[in-house]
Coordinates of C-alpha atoms and ligand atoms in Angstrom, one line a residue:
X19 CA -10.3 -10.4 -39.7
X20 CA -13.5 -9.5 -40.5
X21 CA -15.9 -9.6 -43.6
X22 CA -14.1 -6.8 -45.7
X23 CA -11.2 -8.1 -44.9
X24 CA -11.3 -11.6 -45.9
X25 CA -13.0 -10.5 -48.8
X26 CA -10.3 -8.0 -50.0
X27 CA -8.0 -11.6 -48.9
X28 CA -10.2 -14.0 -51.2
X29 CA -10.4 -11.5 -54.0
X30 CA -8.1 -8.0 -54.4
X31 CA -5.3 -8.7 -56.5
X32 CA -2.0 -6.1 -55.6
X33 CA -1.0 -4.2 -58.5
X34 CA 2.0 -2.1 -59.0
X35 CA 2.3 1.5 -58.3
X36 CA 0.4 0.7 -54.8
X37 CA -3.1 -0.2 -56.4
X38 CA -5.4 -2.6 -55.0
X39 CA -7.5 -4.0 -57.3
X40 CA -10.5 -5.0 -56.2
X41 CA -13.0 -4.9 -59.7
X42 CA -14.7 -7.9 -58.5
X43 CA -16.5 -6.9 -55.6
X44 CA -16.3 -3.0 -55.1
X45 CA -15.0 -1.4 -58.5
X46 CA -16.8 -3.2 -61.6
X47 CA -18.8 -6.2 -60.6
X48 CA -21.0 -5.1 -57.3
X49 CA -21.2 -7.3 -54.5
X50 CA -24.4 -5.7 -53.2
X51 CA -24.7 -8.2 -50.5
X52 CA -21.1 -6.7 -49.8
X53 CA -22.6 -3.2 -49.6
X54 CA -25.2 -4.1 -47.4
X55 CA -23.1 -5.5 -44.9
X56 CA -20.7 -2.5 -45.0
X57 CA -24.0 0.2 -45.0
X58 CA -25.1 -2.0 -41.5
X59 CA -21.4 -1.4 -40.1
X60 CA -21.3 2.4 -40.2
X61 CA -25.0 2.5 -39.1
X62 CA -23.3 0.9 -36.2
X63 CA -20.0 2.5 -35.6
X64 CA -22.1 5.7 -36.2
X65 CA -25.1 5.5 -34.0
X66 CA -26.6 8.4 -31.9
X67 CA -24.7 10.9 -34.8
X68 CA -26.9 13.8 -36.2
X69 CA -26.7 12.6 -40.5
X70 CA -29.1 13.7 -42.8
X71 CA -27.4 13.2 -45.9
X72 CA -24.9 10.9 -47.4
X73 CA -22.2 13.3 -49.7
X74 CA -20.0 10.3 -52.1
X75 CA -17.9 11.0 -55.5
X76 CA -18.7 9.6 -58.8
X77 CA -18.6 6.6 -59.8
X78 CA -17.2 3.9 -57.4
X79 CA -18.6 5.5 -54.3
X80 CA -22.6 5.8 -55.8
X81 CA -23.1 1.8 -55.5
X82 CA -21.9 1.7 -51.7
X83 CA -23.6 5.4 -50.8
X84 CA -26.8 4.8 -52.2
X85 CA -26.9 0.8 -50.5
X86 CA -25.3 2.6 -46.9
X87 CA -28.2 5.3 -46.8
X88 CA -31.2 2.1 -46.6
X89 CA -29.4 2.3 -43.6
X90 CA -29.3 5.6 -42.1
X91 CA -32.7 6.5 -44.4
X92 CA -31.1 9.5 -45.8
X93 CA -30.7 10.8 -49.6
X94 CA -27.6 10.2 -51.1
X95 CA -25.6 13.0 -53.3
X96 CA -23.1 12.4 -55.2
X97 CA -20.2 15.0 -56.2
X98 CA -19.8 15.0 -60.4
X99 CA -16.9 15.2 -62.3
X100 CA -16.4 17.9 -64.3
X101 CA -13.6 19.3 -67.1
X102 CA -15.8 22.2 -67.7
X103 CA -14.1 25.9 -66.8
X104 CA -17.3 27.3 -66.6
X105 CA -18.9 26.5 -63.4
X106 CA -22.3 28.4 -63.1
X107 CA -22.5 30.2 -60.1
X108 CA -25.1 27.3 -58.6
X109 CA -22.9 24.9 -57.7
X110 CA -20.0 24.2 -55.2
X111 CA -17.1 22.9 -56.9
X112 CA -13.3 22.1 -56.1
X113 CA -10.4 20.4 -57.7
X114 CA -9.6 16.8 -56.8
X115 CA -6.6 14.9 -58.2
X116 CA -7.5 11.6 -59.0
X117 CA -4.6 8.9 -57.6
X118 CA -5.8 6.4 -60.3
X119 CA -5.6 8.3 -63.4
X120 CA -3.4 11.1 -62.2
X121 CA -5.3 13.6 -64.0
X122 CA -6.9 17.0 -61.9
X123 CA -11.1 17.3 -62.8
X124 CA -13.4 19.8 -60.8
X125 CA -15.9 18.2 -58.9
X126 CA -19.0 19.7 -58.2
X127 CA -22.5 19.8 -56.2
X128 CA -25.6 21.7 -57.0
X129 CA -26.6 24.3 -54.5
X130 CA -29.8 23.2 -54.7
X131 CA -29.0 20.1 -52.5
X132 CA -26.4 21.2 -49.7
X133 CA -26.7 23.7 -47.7
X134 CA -26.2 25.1 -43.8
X135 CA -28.0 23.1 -41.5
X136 CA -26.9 19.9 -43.5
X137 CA -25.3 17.5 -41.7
X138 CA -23.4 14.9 -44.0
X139 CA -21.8 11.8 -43.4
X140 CA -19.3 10.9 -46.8
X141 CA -18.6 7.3 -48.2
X142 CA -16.1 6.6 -50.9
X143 CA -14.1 3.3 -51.7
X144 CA -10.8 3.7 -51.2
X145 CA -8.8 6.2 -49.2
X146 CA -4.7 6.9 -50.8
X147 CA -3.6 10.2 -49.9
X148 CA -6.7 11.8 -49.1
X149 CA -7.2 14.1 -52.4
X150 CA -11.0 13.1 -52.5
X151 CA -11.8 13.3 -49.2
X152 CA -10.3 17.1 -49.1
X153 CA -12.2 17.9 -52.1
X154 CA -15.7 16.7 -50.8
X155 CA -14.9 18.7 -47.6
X156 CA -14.2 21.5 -49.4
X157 CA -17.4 21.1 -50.9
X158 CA -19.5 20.8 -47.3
X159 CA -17.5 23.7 -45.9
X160 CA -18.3 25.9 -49.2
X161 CA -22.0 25.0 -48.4
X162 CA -21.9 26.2 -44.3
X163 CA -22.8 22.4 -44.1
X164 CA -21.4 20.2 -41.5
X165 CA -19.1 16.8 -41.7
X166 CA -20.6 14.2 -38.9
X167 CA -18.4 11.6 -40.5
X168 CA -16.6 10.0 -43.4
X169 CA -16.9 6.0 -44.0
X170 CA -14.5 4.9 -46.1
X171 CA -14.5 1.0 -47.5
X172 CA -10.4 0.2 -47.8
X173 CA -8.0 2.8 -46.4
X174 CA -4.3 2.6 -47.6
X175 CA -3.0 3.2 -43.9
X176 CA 0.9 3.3 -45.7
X177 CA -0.3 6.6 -47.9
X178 CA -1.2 10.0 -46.2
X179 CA -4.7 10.3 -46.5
X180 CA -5.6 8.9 -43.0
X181 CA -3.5 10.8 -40.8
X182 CA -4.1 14.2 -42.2
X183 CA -7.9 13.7 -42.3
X184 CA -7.9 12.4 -38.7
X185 CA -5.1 14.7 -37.6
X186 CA -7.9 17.7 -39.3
X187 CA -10.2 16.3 -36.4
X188 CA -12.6 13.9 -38.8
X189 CA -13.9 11.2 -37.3
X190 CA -12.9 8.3 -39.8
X191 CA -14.0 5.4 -40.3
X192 CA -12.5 3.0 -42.2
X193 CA -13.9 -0.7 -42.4
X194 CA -10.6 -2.3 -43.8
X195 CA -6.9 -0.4 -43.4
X196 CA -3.9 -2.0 -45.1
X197 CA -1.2 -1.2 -43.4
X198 CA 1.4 -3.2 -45.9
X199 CA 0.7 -4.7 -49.5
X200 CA 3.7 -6.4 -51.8
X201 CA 2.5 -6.3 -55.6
X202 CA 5.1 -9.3 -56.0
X203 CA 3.9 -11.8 -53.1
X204 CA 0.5 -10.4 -53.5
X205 CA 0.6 -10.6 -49.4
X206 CA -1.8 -7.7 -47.5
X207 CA -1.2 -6.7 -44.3
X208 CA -3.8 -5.1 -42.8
X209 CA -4.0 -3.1 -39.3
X210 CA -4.9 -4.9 -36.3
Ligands
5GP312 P1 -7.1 9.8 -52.8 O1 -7.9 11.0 -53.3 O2 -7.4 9.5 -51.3 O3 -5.6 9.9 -53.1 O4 -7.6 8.5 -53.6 C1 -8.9 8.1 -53.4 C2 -9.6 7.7 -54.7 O5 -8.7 7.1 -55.6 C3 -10.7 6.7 -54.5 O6 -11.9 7.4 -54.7 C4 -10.5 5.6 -55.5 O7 -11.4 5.8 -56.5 C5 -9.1 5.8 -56.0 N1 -8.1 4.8 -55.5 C6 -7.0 5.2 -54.7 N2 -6.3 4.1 -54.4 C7 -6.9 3.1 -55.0 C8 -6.5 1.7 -55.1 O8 -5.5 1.2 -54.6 N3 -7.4 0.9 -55.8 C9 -8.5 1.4 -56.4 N4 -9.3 0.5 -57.0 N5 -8.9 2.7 -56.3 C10 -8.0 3.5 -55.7

């Protein structure tokens, strides 16, 4: 096992309706330490690749963006929420269904900080069925910017997400996957 995954062990608590809770470490309370450790992986696993910006969504994935680019020594950008209607025409924006609070919100980007030429590694917390991830590519594609990679902290390998991002041709790279979790046992399973 390794560090994320003894953590998500010692700590995430299985909820119904295929949540992971994991509010004291990566969702509420910030294990910065944590961060660190996960910013030093991908730095790793994604040596040698062109990056010159970090794209995340708000809010979870800010705390482990902003603690993963001291490693790569890039700026961070993170895609807001919006309900507005009435997107300006200086931003990139697209709709993203959240899995936790099934509602639909636009996310956006200003123009002013993507563009061609860009090439951007994305970080969020979780990967379910991939709605973010879409979204934020959506976003790079809108700006003629390039995706070098996606780090994500805990992928749910028994939703969707996974396997149509890396069947799209993204590399992925996710530091914990659960393959199985039982809300009643509270037993995780996670891919070996
Ligand atoms: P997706 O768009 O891939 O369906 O869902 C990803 C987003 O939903 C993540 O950014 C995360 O905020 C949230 N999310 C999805 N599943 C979980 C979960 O099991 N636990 C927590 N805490 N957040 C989740």
């Amino acid at each position: 096992m390794n560090f994320l995954e003894e953590r998500i062990i010692k700590d995430g608590v299985v909820k119904e309706g295929n949540i992971l809770k994991v509010d004291n470490f990566l969702n509420h309370q910030l294990d910065v330490g944590l961060f660190d450790q996960m910013g030093a992986e991908w730095a790793r696993r994604f040596e040698g690749v062109e990056i010159n910006k970090i794209l995340t969504i708000e809010a979870s994935g800010i705390g482990i963006a902003c603690i993963t680019a001291r490693h790569f020594g890039v700026p961070v950008i993170f895609a807001k929420k919006s309900q507005s209607v009435n997107l300006d025409g200086d931003l990139y924006s697209a709709e993203v269904e959240s899995f936790t609070h099934k509602n639909k919100n636009n996310v956006i980007v200003s123009k002013k900080f993507l563009g061609p030429g860009d090439k951007v590694l994305i970080i969020d917390d979780f990967l379910a069925n991939g709605c973010a991830l879409q979204g934020l590519i959506s976003i790079i594609n809108q700006a003629g910017a390039s995706v070098s990679g996606i780090g994500i902290a805990i992928e749910k390998g028994f939703q969707n997400g996974g396997t149509i991002i890396r069947n799209m041709g993204y590399r992925l790279e996710s530091l914990a996957i659960v393959d199985d979790m039982d809300a009643k046992t509270g037993k995780i399973t996670f891919r070996a």
